[in-house]
């Protein structure tokens, strides 16, 4: 998104607005508009006063709502006749706006206010700048004026979406700009008394295909009040800080909790119950994502356990039940992502309910046990016993533990080539930069599998009363731990391989994935401490965070999505592992780097930062395509807090053998 943009988000709907509160219809890496259920429901929203675009006195800003102050053209000798105060807010499927015009003149004036609106209903996959094109030969866009404004409609086969623009007072006229298009201009003649005011209320309602109609909108002020109350209830009291907490930790945690409150999206549990889960991020991922929602919930668990409960219920409800190669579904497998858009509906992209993730299934089991331990309440583990056993069965049957002995994935040419958290093309690469070919066993997924087996065994003993099942899982975990060190440890660099490729060769890049092994407990103490100290050397640690790939390797690029950038959530997992292993100095170094980086971003950590060293540039260099706000980055300060509380103590992810 442009640095001048303001992003408003609530209940699965978000708006990206310019400095003047407008929408231009941008595409590519930073699209603007009103977005709901993976579609852009407002692609143009342009205000003029007396025939000219007003100048920005105060740019649009805010979280729950946005307020900007505009003025029509004027000069020093003939200042503008009025000032425009523009307040906007979003709710589920809604954008509400209040325009308040304040006269600056001692005599009555009439202002001609015009608003140009349009809706292109573009699917979010169309808006990305990845050069893919999607055939939609039978698509039909229409628009029609009505007494209170204009309605836009998009039809394609059985697909039907609408956007309605309603105003109070009603516009004096509504007319199309171009007979070939759907954009319409709405005009008002607003009478302003001497030094008086006039108000215009606007409501944009997004009617998404297959979704319930949004609730009736109140004013922007009412929407802001409801949003503020909802956020306040979630954020609650600030987490207690340790006595020696770094200066920026409290502010980063507060910012993160506020963002997590806004990023919650509605979902459904296994009994049809309504839950709210952390959507992954804006602009591309405001939906349930298995891995992202699981890690976010793990980081926030000690402070906001309701996120974990909602995530576990939603993922249980969407767990695979059959074999569908088109979307990677297999019985027991935990979903990677859920999409509601047109292209997913017509299966032009596989992501409607896509299962291409090797790690979401073990992480589901990790979170279920961690939630049970943290809350002391076994009820959810009892309710989800069937789902947990199905997840374990998937790891052995289809995941690969019963075959080659490791969790593996095969590249999906229609979906994701890589199916670990580094899921971009080329991310799992050899030292020379070439992509590994599958089936691929990435190192961190083996750690998650080990942890999942240990934890599910604990649930089997303490909650399900099945000691025989627990014994089998513990035996499998112990065997995996021994084999992992034998097969993955590289004697030359004295470091774990990033992966094993389909021929069993060690993928020999030095990568941050190794740090996750400290957190999962699959390495013994001696090897874990070697990894932890190695990650703090200058080729890995940029001064702000640990890079995804150590610099100096042929595959390294400081602006590559997964081959040299720094991801806060990746560092959060590593940080929890450092604390677990008693590497207090290393943990504090990473914590301070992350918190100092957050201070440069208004205490909101971005999804990802460029890998440039702090010695090269005194501020963290942005990654140009980073999501913000983004859920697991928002939860990272909470993981930092947990790690600093745990330095040298018990595991921050629970006890392990």
Tab-separated table of N, CA and C in Angstrom, residues 103-167:
chain	number	residue	atom	x	y	z
A	103	UNK	N	-19.218	26.388	6.359
A	103	UNK	CA	-19.059	27.639	5.611
A	103	UNK	C	-18.047	28.549	6.293
A	104	UNK	N	-17.204	29.157	5.487
A	104	UNK	CA	-16.240	30.143	5.981
A	104	UNK	C	-16.687	31.577	5.659
A	105	UNK	N	-17.909	31.740	5.187
A	105	UNK	CA	-18.381	33.037	4.712
A	105	UNK	C	-19.468	33.596	5.632
A	106	UNK	N	-19.585	34.960	5.676
A	106	UNK	CA	-20.622	35.585	6.510
A	106	UNK	C	-21.981	35.629	5.828
A	107	UNK	N	-22.082	35.120	4.607
A	107	UNK	CA	-23.354	35.098	3.906
A	107	UNK	C	-23.631	33.661	3.449
A	108	UNK	N	-24.891	33.322	3.190
A	108	UNK	CA	-25.209	31.965	2.730
A	108	UNK	C	-24.504	31.653	1.410
A	109	UNK	N	-24.098	30.389	1.269
A	109	UNK	CA	-23.486	29.944	0.022
A	109	UNK	C	-24.078	28.587	-0.345
A	110	UNK	N	-23.984	28.266	-1.625
A	110	UNK	CA	-24.407	26.953	-2.110
A	110	UNK	C	-23.183	26.236	-2.679
A	111	UNK	N	-22.979	25.013	-2.214
A	111	UNK	CA	-21.843	24.215	-2.691
A	111	UNK	C	-22.362	23.097	-3.587
A	112	UNK	N	-21.740	22.954	-4.738
A	112	UNK	CA	-22.030	21.827	-5.621
A	112	UNK	C	-21.057	20.706	-5.261
A	113	UNK	N	-21.586	19.689	-4.626
A	113	UNK	CA	-20.748	18.562	-4.213
A	113	UNK	C	-21.052	17.390	-5.142
A	114	UNK	N	-20.013	16.800	-5.697
A	114	UNK	CA	-20.174	15.672	-6.621
A	114	UNK	C	-19.305	14.507	-6.171
A	115	UNK	N	-19.822	13.313	-6.388
A	115	UNK	CA	-19.099	12.102	-6.016
A	115	UNK	C	-19.192	11.118	-7.174
A	116	UNK	N	-18.039	10.688	-7.661
A	116	UNK	CA	-17.993	9.677	-8.713
A	116	UNK	C	-17.725	8.319	-8.070
A	117	UNK	N	-18.576	7.336	-8.388
A	117	UNK	CA	-18.473	6.011	-7.783
A	117	UNK	C	-18.479	4.943	-8.864
A	118	UNK	N	-17.768	3.845	-8.567
A	118	UNK	CA	-17.778	2.697	-9.463
A	118	UNK	C	-17.357	1.461	-8.672
A	119	UNK	N	-17.727	0.314	-9.189
A	119	UNK	CA	-17.356	-0.960	-8.563
A	119	UNK	C	-16.949	-1.928	-9.657
A	120	UNK	N	-15.692	-2.387	-9.628
A	120	UNK	CA	-15.239	-3.318	-10.670
A	120	UNK	C	-15.353	-4.777	-10.252
A	121	UNK	N	-15.602	-5.045	-8.955
A	121	UNK	CA	-15.776	-6.395	-8.423
A	121	UNK	C	-14.582	-7.290	-8.745
A	122	UNK	N	-13.406	-6.705	-8.849
A	122	UNK	CA	-12.214	-7.494	-9.182
A	122	UNK	C	-11.877	-8.465	-8.053
A	123	UNK	N	-11.610	-9.687	-8.412
A	123	UNK	CA	-11.104	-10.671	-7.454
A	123	UNK	C	-9.699	-10.259	-7.046
A	124	UNK	N	-9.358	-10.523	-5.780
A	124	UNK	CA	-8.036	-10.099	-5.323
A	124	UNK	C	-6.902	-10.762	-6.094
A	125	UNK	N	-7.123	-11.961	-6.605
A	125	UNK	CA	-6.072	-12.603	-7.392
A	125	UNK	C	-5.870	-11.886	-8.728
A	126	UNK	N	-6.902	-11.218	-9.239
A	126	UNK	CA	-6.748	-10.424	-10.457
A	126	UNK	C	-5.944	-9.161	-10.221
A	127	UNK	N	-6.028	-8.628	-9.015
A	127	UNK	CA	-5.410	-7.334	-8.736
A	127	UNK	C	-3.904	-7.422	-8.540
A	128	UNK	N	-3.413	-8.596	-8.206
A	128	UNK	CA	-1.974	-8.745	-7.992
A	128	UNK	C	-1.215	-8.521	-9.295
A	129	UNK	N	-0.002	-8.082	-9.167
A	129	UNK	CA	0.821	-7.810	-10.358
A	129	UNK	C	1.663	-9.025	-10.713
A	130	UNK	N	1.025	-10.189	-10.884
A	130	UNK	CA	1.778	-11.405	-11.217
A	130	UNK	C	1.589	-11.842	-12.662
A	131	UNK	N	0.947	-10.982	-13.475
A	131	UNK	CA	0.815	-11.181	-14.922
A	131	UNK	C	-0.110	-12.331	-15.305
A	132	UNK	N	-0.796	-12.938	-14.331
A	132	UNK	CA	-1.763	-13.966	-14.687
A	132	UNK	C	-3.067	-13.311	-15.152
A	133	UNK	N	-3.737	-13.947	-16.095
A	133	UNK	CA	-5.006	-13.464	-16.607
A	133	UNK	C	-6.048	-14.576	-16.482
A	134	UNK	N	-7.261	-14.199	-16.193
A	134	UNK	CA	-8.319	-15.169	-15.959
A	134	UNK	C	-9.470	-14.904	-16.927
A	135	UNK	N	-9.876	-15.931	-17.649
A	135	UNK	CA	-10.936	-15.792	-18.636
A	135	UNK	C	-12.288	-15.723	-17.929
A	136	UNK	N	-13.077	-14.688	-18.288
A	136	UNK	CA	-14.410	-14.519	-17.717
A	136	UNK	C	-15.340	-14.028	-18.834
A	137	UNK	N	-15.525	-14.889	-19.828
A	137	UNK	CA	-16.192	-14.471	-21.058
A	137	UNK	C	-17.640	-14.056	-20.835
A	138	UNK	N	-18.312	-14.660	-19.860
A	138	UNK	CA	-19.738	-14.381	-19.685
A	138	UNK	C	-20.011	-13.360	-18.587
A	139	UNK	N	-18.995	-12.625	-18.137
A	139	UNK	CA	-19.169	-11.662	-17.049
A	139	UNK	C	-19.955	-10.448	-17.537
A	140	UNK	N	-20.820	-9.940	-16.665
A	140	UNK	CA	-21.652	-8.790	-17.011
A	140	UNK	C	-21.650	-7.784	-15.871
A	141	UNK	N	-21.205	-6.549	-16.157
A	141	UNK	CA	-21.251	-5.442	-15.203
A	141	UNK	C	-22.396	-4.515	-15.581
A	142	UNK	N	-23.233	-4.156	-14.622
A	142	UNK	CA	-24.307	-3.191	-14.864
A	142	UNK	C	-24.387	-2.221	-13.695
A	143	UNK	N	-25.045	-1.099	-13.929
A	143	UNK	CA	-25.278	-0.101	-12.884
A	143	UNK	C	-26.621	0.546	-13.137
A	144	UNK	N	-27.311	0.913	-12.061
A	144	UNK	CA	-28.614	1.557	-12.200
A	144	UNK	C	-28.795	2.585	-11.096
A	145	UNK	N	-29.304	3.729	-11.475
A	145	UNK	CA	-29.592	4.781	-10.508
A	145	UNK	C	-30.881	4.456	-9.766
A	146	UNK	N	-30.962	4.891	-8.509
A	146	UNK	CA	-32.212	4.796	-7.753
A	146	UNK	C	-32.384	6.087	-6.961
A	147	UNK	N	-33.458	6.196	-6.225
A	147	UNK	CA	-33.816	7.477	-5.618
A	147	UNK	C	-32.786	7.971	-4.609
A	148	UNK	N	-32.039	7.049	-3.985
A	148	UNK	CA	-31.075	7.446	-2.967
A	148	UNK	C	-29.626	7.353	-3.441
A	149	UNK	N	-29.403	6.903	-4.678
A	149	UNK	CA	-28.026	6.783	-5.140
A	149	UNK	C	-27.896	5.907	-6.358
A	150	UNK	N	-27.045	4.870	-6.252
A	150	UNK	CA	-26.760	4.026	-7.401
A	150	UNK	C	-26.423	2.622	-6.920
A	151	UNK	N	-26.740	1.622	-7.734
A	151	UNK	CA	-26.421	0.229	-7.427
A	151	UNK	C	-25.602	-0.357	-8.570
A	152	UNK	N	-24.559	-1.102	-8.215
A	152	UNK	CA	-23.698	-1.770	-9.189
A	152	UNK	C	-23.899	-3.277	-9.044
A	153	UNK	N	-23.920	-3.975	-10.158
A	153	UNK	CA	-24.169	-5.415	-10.142
A	153	UNK	C	-23.146	-6.116	-11.024
A	154	UNK	N	-22.722	-7.293	-10.555
A	154	UNK	CA	-21.795	-8.119	-11.333
A	154	UNK	C	-22.366	-9.526	-11.389
A	155	UNK	N	-22.521	-10.056	-12.606
A	155	UNK	CA	-23.071	-11.395	-12.799
A	155	UNK	C	-22.136	-12.213	-13.681
A	156	UNK	N	-22.031	-13.485	-13.311
A	156	UNK	CA	-21.282	-14.429	-14.134
A	156	UNK	C	-21.810	-15.824	-13.817
A	157	UNK	N	-22.573	-16.378	-14.739
A	157	UNK	CA	-23.208	-17.654	-14.445
A	157	UNK	C	-24.091	-17.511	-13.219
A	158	UNK	N	-23.893	-18.399	-12.246
A	158	UNK	CA	-24.677	-18.335	-11.022
A	158	UNK	C	-24.144	-17.301	-10.027
A	159	UNK	N	-23.015	-16.694	-10.343
A	159	UNK	CA	-22.374	-15.743	-9.433
A	159	UNK	C	-23.075	-14.382	-9.530
A	160	UNK	N	-23.400	-13.811	-8.375
A	160	UNK	CA	-24.049	-12.505	-8.335
A	160	UNK	C	-23.518	-11.715	-7.143
A	161	UNK	N	-22.936	-10.550	-7.418
A	161	UNK	CA	-22.477	-9.632	-6.378
A	161	UNK	C	-23.032	-8.246	-6.670
A	162	UNK	N	-23.272	-7.490	-5.615
A	162	UNK	CA	-23.802	-6.142	-5.786
A	162	UNK	C	-23.119	-5.182	-4.820
A	163	UNK	N	-23.111	-3.927	-5.193
A	163	UNK	CA	-22.694	-2.837	-4.313
A	163	UNK	C	-23.736	-1.735	-4.426
A	164	UNK	N	-24.215	-1.293	-3.284
A	164	UNK	CA	-25.219	-0.231	-3.254
A	164	UNK	C	-24.635	1.008	-2.586
A	165	UNK	N	-24.860	2.163	-3.207
A	165	UNK	CA	-24.480	3.454	-2.637
A	165	UNK	C	-25.766	4.215	-2.330
A	166	UNK	N	-25.988	4.534	-1.055
A	166	UNK	CA	-27.175	5.268	-0.625
A	166	UNK	C	-26.758	6.526	0.113
A	167	UNK	N	-27.505	7.597	-0.088
A	167	UNK	CA	-27.145	8.897	0.489
A	167	UNK	C	-28.344	9.528	1.169
